[in-house]
Short mmCIF file of C-alpha atoms in Angstrom, two decimals:
data_model
loop_
_atom_site.label_atom_id
_atom_site.label_comp_id
_atom_site.label_asym_id
_atom_site.label_seq_id
_atom_site.Cartn_x
_atom_site.Cartn_y
_atom_site.Cartn_z
CA UNK A 1 6.53 -45.24 3.47
CA UNK A 2 4.89 -42.07 2.16
CA UNK A 3 6.32 -38.90 3.65
CA UNK A 4 3.73 -36.61 5.25
CA UNK A 5 3.87 -33.03 3.95
CA UNK A 6 3.49 -30.41 6.68
CA UNK A 7 0.87 -27.84 5.58
CA UNK A 8 2.55 -24.44 5.55
CA UNK A 9 1.62 -20.86 4.72
CA UNK A 10 4.07 -18.06 4.04
CA UNK A 11 2.67 -14.53 3.83
CA UNK A 12 4.94 -12.59 1.48
CA UNK A 13 4.89 -8.84 0.93
CA UNK A 14 5.51 -8.27 -2.77
CA UNK A 15 6.33 -4.58 -2.39
CA UNK A 16 4.68 -1.70 -4.15
CA UNK A 17 4.72 -2.64 -7.84
CA UNK A 18 8.28 -2.80 -9.15
CA UNK A 19 9.11 -6.53 -9.05
CA UNK A 20 12.70 -5.73 -8.10
CA UNK A 21 11.49 -4.37 -4.77
CA UNK A 22 10.57 -7.76 -3.33
CA UNK A 23 12.92 -9.00 -0.61
CA UNK A 24 15.41 -11.82 -1.10
CA UNK A 25 13.54 -13.80 1.57
CA UNK A 26 10.32 -13.33 -0.39
CA UNK A 27 12.00 -14.69 -3.52
CA UNK A 28 13.25 -17.72 -1.60
CA UNK A 29 9.76 -18.43 -0.30
CA UNK A 30 8.35 -18.32 -3.83
CA UNK A 31 11.00 -20.74 -5.08
CA UNK A 32 9.85 -23.44 -2.68
CA UNK A 33 6.11 -22.79 -3.06
CA UNK A 34 3.71 -25.50 -4.14
CA UNK A 35 0.85 -23.02 -4.58
CA UNK A 36 0.89 -19.22 -4.94
CA UNK A 37 -2.23 -17.18 -4.20
CA UNK A 38 -1.57 -13.68 -5.52
CA UNK A 39 -3.30 -10.30 -5.46
CA UNK A 40 -4.23 -7.80 -8.16
CA UNK A 41 -1.49 -5.34 -7.23
CA UNK A 42 1.28 -7.95 -7.48
CA UNK A 43 3.57 -7.87 -10.51
CA UNK A 44 3.09 -11.14 -12.37
CA UNK A 45 6.84 -11.15 -13.07
CA UNK A 46 7.26 -12.36 -9.51
CA UNK A 47 5.45 -15.58 -10.39
CA UNK A 48 8.49 -16.56 -12.44
CA UNK A 49 10.28 -17.26 -9.15
CA UNK A 50 7.82 -20.14 -8.61
CA UNK A 51 7.92 -22.00 -11.96
CA UNK A 52 6.69 -25.31 -10.54
CA UNK A 53 3.93 -23.88 -8.34
CA UNK A 54 0.24 -23.72 -9.07
CA UNK A 55 -0.81 -20.05 -9.44
CA UNK A 56 -4.19 -18.89 -8.23
CA UNK A 57 -5.34 -15.31 -8.77
CA UNK A 58 -7.39 -14.00 -5.83
CA UNK A 59 -7.19 -10.30 -6.60
CA UNK A 60 -9.44 -7.66 -5.10
CA UNK A 61 -9.75 -4.21 -6.64
CA UNK A 62 -12.02 -1.26 -5.98
CA UNK A 63 -15.51 -2.12 -7.26
CA UNK A 64 -14.10 -5.33 -8.78
CA UNK A 65 -13.77 -7.83 -5.96
CA UNK A 66 -13.24 -11.24 -7.48
CA UNK A 67 -12.97 -13.03 -4.13
CA UNK A 68 -14.33 -12.30 -0.69
CA UNK A 69 -11.89 -12.51 2.20
CA UNK A 70 -13.66 -15.55 3.61
CA UNK A 71 -13.19 -17.35 0.31
CA UNK A 72 -9.49 -16.51 0.26
CA UNK A 73 -9.10 -17.84 3.80
CA UNK A 74 -10.69 -21.13 2.80
CA UNK A 75 -8.52 -21.37 -0.33
CA UNK A 76 -5.38 -20.93 1.75
CA UNK A 77 -6.35 -23.80 4.04
CA UNK A 78 -7.54 -26.16 1.31
CA UNK A 79 -4.42 -25.65 -0.81
CA UNK A 80 -2.08 -25.97 2.17
CA UNK A 81 -3.68 -29.20 3.34
CA UNK A 82 -3.81 -30.57 -0.18
CA UNK A 83 -0.53 -29.27 -1.56
CA UNK A 84 1.99 -28.46 1.15
CA UNK A 85 3.50 -24.98 1.02
CA UNK A 86 1.24 -22.06 0.08
CA UNK A 87 2.68 -18.61 -0.55
CA UNK A 88 0.16 -15.83 -0.12
CA UNK A 89 1.67 -13.05 -2.24
CA UNK A 90 0.26 -9.68 -1.27
CA UNK A 91 0.99 -6.20 -2.56
CA UNK A 92 2.93 -3.92 -0.24
CA UNK A 93 3.23 -5.34 3.26
CA UNK A 94 0.79 -8.04 4.47
CA UNK A 95 0.31 -6.29 7.82
CA UNK A 96 -0.39 -2.78 6.45
CA UNK A 97 -4.08 -2.82 5.48
CA UNK A 98 -3.42 -6.17 3.85
CA UNK A 99 -5.52 -8.40 6.16
CA UNK A 100 -2.47 -10.59 6.50
CA UNK A 101 -2.98 -11.08 10.23
CA UNK A 102 -6.52 -12.34 9.65
CA UNK A 103 -5.26 -14.88 7.13
CA UNK A 104 -2.46 -15.97 9.45
CA UNK A 105 -4.83 -16.59 12.37
CA UNK A 106 -7.29 -18.47 10.18
CA UNK A 107 -4.55 -20.75 8.91
CA UNK A 108 -3.15 -21.34 12.40
CA UNK A 109 -6.58 -22.33 13.68
CA UNK A 110 -6.59 -25.07 11.05
CA UNK A 111 -3.22 -26.45 12.14
CA UNK A 112 -1.14 -24.83 9.42
CA UNK A 113 2.36 -23.57 10.16
CA UNK A 114 2.71 -19.89 9.28
CA UNK A 115 5.66 -17.70 8.28
CA UNK A 116 5.76 -13.97 7.52
CA UNK A 117 7.98 -12.10 5.07
CA UNK A 118 7.42 -8.32 5.39
CA UNK A 119 7.23 -6.18 2.26
CA UNK A 120 7.88 -2.57 1.31
CA UNK A 121 4.76 -0.52 1.97
CA UNK A 122 3.54 2.11 -0.49
CA UNK A 123 2.79 4.35 2.48
CA UNK A 124 6.45 5.33 2.75
CA UNK A 125 7.99 4.08 -0.50
CA UNK A 126 5.64 5.88 -2.91
CA UNK A 127 6.41 9.34 -1.46
CA UNK A 128 10.13 8.49 -1.21
CA UNK A 129 10.36 7.53 -4.88
CA UNK A 130 8.86 10.90 -5.73
CA UNK A 131 11.42 12.75 -3.60
CA UNK A 132 9.00 13.36 -0.75
CA UNK A 133 10.29 12.40 2.72
CA UNK A 134 7.51 11.43 5.11
CA UNK A 135 9.57 12.92 7.95
CA UNK A 136 12.21 15.63 7.78
CA UNK A 137 13.95 17.69 10.41
CA UNK A 138 12.19 21.01 10.68
CA UNK A 139 9.18 19.90 8.62
CA UNK A 140 7.58 16.82 10.17
CA UNK A 141 8.42 14.85 13.29
CA UNK A 142 5.99 12.01 12.63
CA UNK A 143 3.55 10.56 10.14
CA UNK A 144 0.14 8.92 10.16
CA UNK A 145 -0.84 6.11 7.82
CA UNK A 146 -4.60 5.84 7.50
CA UNK A 147 -7.03 3.93 5.33
CA UNK A 148 -9.27 6.32 3.46
CA UNK A 149 -12.29 4.06 3.60
CA UNK A 150 -13.39 1.71 6.38
CA UNK A 151 -14.89 -1.73 5.76
CA UNK A 152 -18.33 -0.10 6.10
CA UNK A 153 -17.47 2.25 3.23
CA UNK A 154 -17.19 5.37 5.38
CA UNK A 155 -14.31 7.83 5.67
CA UNK A 156 -12.06 6.90 8.57
CA UNK A 157 -12.63 9.08 11.64
CA UNK A 158 -8.88 9.05 12.25
CA UNK A 159 -8.42 11.40 9.31
CA UNK A 160 -10.10 14.24 11.19
CA UNK A 161 -7.80 13.57 14.15
CA UNK A 162 -4.71 13.46 11.95
CA UNK A 163 -5.69 16.71 10.25
CA UNK A 164 -5.38 18.50 13.58
CA UNK A 165 -1.76 17.41 14.02
CA UNK A 166 1.46 18.73 12.48
CA UNK A 167 2.34 15.26 11.19
CA UNK A 168 2.56 14.15 7.58
CA UNK A 169 -0.68 12.31 6.79
CA UNK A 170 -0.56 9.40 4.33
CA UNK A 171 -3.88 8.03 3.15
CA UNK A 172 -4.25 4.73 1.32
CA UNK A 173 -7.33 3.71 -0.63
CA UNK A 174 -8.74 7.21 -0.40
CA UNK A 175 -9.26 8.56 -3.92
CA UNK A 176 -12.95 7.61 -3.98
CA UNK A 177 -13.46 9.80 -0.90
CA UNK A 178 -11.11 12.63 -1.81
CA UNK A 179 -13.67 15.41 -1.27
CA UNK A 180 -14.72 14.20 2.17
CA UNK A 181 -11.11 13.60 3.18
CA UNK A 182 -10.02 17.08 2.19
CA UNK A 183 -13.04 18.53 4.04
CA UNK A 184 -11.50 17.23 7.27
CA UNK A 185 -8.33 19.21 6.59
CA UNK A 186 -10.31 22.32 5.67
CA UNK A 187 -12.18 22.13 8.97
CA UNK A 188 -8.76 22.00 10.68
CA UNK A 189 -7.70 25.19 8.89
CA UNK A 190 -5.34 23.40 6.48
CA UNK A 191 -6.73 24.70 3.17
CA UNK A 192 -3.28 25.68 1.87
CA UNK A 193 -1.40 22.60 3.04
CA UNK A 194 0.41 20.87 0.15
CA UNK A 195 -0.97 17.55 -1.11
CA UNK A 196 0.37 14.93 -3.51
CA UNK A 197 -1.51 12.04 -5.11
CA UNK A 198 0.81 9.30 -6.39
CA UNK A 199 -0.72 6.69 -8.67
CA UNK A 200 0.86 3.34 -9.61
CA UNK A 201 4.04 4.08 -7.67
CA UNK A 202 7.28 2.42 -8.84
CA UNK A 203 5.74 1.18 -12.11
CA UNK A 204 6.11 2.54 -15.66
CA UNK A 205 2.57 3.93 -15.27
CA UNK A 206 3.48 6.05 -12.23
CA UNK A 207 1.87 9.50 -12.20
CA UNK A 208 1.61 12.30 -9.66
CA UNK A 209 -0.65 15.26 -9.02
CA UNK A 210 0.55 18.15 -6.85
CA UNK A 211 -1.75 20.70 -5.27
CA UNK A 212 -3.19 21.84 -1.96
CA UNK A 213 -6.04 20.79 0.26
CA UNK A 214 -8.38 23.32 -1.37
CA UNK A 215 -7.75 22.21 -4.97
CA UNK A 216 -6.31 18.67 -5.03
CA UNK A 217 -9.71 17.05 -5.66
CA UNK A 218 -10.15 19.12 -8.82
CA UNK A 219 -6.58 18.37 -9.90
CA UNK A 220 -7.16 14.65 -9.39
CA UNK A 221 -10.24 14.72 -11.58
CA UNK A 222 -8.62 16.97 -14.17
CA UNK A 223 -5.61 14.65 -14.50
CA UNK A 224 -7.74 11.51 -14.26
CA UNK A 225 -5.82 10.14 -11.29
CA UNK A 226 -7.23 7.27 -9.30
CA UNK A 227 -6.71 3.94 -7.59
CA UNK A 228 -4.25 2.51 -6.74
CA UNK A 229 -2.87 5.72 -5.28
CA UNK A 230 -1.27 7.17 -2.18
CA UNK A 231 -2.36 10.57 -0.87
CA UNK A 232 0.27 12.59 1.01
CA UNK A 233 -0.77 15.65 2.99
CA UNK A 234 1.83 17.86 4.63
CA UNK A 235 4.59 20.42 4.22
CA UNK A 236 6.99 17.69 3.11
CA UNK A 237 5.24 17.70 -0.28
CA UNK A 238 6.96 21.04 -0.90
CA UNK A 239 10.19 19.12 -1.51
CA UNK A 240 8.84 17.65 -4.72
CA UNK A 241 10.40 19.07 -7.86
CA UNK A 242 7.00 20.03 -9.30
CA UNK A 243 6.00 22.05 -6.26
CA UNK A 244 6.32 25.84 -6.89
CA UNK A 245 9.09 27.44 -4.82
CA UNK A 246 9.86 24.08 -3.29
CA UNK A 247 11.20 24.08 0.22
CA UNK A 248 14.48 22.40 -0.77
CA UNK A 249 15.36 25.33 -3.03
CA UNK A 250 14.52 27.83 -0.30
CA UNK A 251 16.73 26.02 2.20
CA UNK A 252 19.65 25.70 -0.24
CA UNK A 253 19.44 29.35 -1.26
CA UNK A 254 19.28 30.48 2.33
CA UNK A 255 22.41 28.46 3.09
CA UNK A 256 24.30 29.87 0.10
CA UNK A 257 23.31 33.46 0.86
CA UNK A 258 24.37 33.05 4.48
#
């Protein structure tokens, strides 16, 4: 008697670029995958954990979309029904601007069992790896994570709301709209608020630009920074070693002098 294979989908967060930052559970899922559908921001080293699986690239990059979301959804279902266990390997965390929930629901509607393995999101890890805490006692009590561009191609209205707060503001997928984004902070009177742009976080190509609301767009263009990048706006950026008179030095000196 032929054994029936239960169609299964596991959404796996690959982390932010460094292949070592995937979770152990994510590695285990890859090892038992029959098919792996992976994104552009995923390190291909991770595919070595699934030597027997069929690998299908379904990457989407700014201005270079190779697959529409609807096509990816259909690929997930067809491969799961035809091959058993599909791992959908997504950069960062599948539920942080990763459309993972949409893919999960689509698969469930077609009778496919679904599992989720969270991943490390660039929204907090990219600043951390550059020595920038997204929250710190005395500096920031909270943080916003916002997409820079909506599905319609407009700047998110939440950015203007976040600019009025005292929170650290982290913007993903925002470099194409850097001028409009910074305008929201200028309107809120934040011209001199520190800003960092971190490109290719956790990879050998990682780069950072440090400035302020009033000049970060020029710095980004001068240094040729761009996607994929994380924009961090807030006083916490002053802890970075490249920031002039960084806050950490001021605090340490004040403690010593006391």
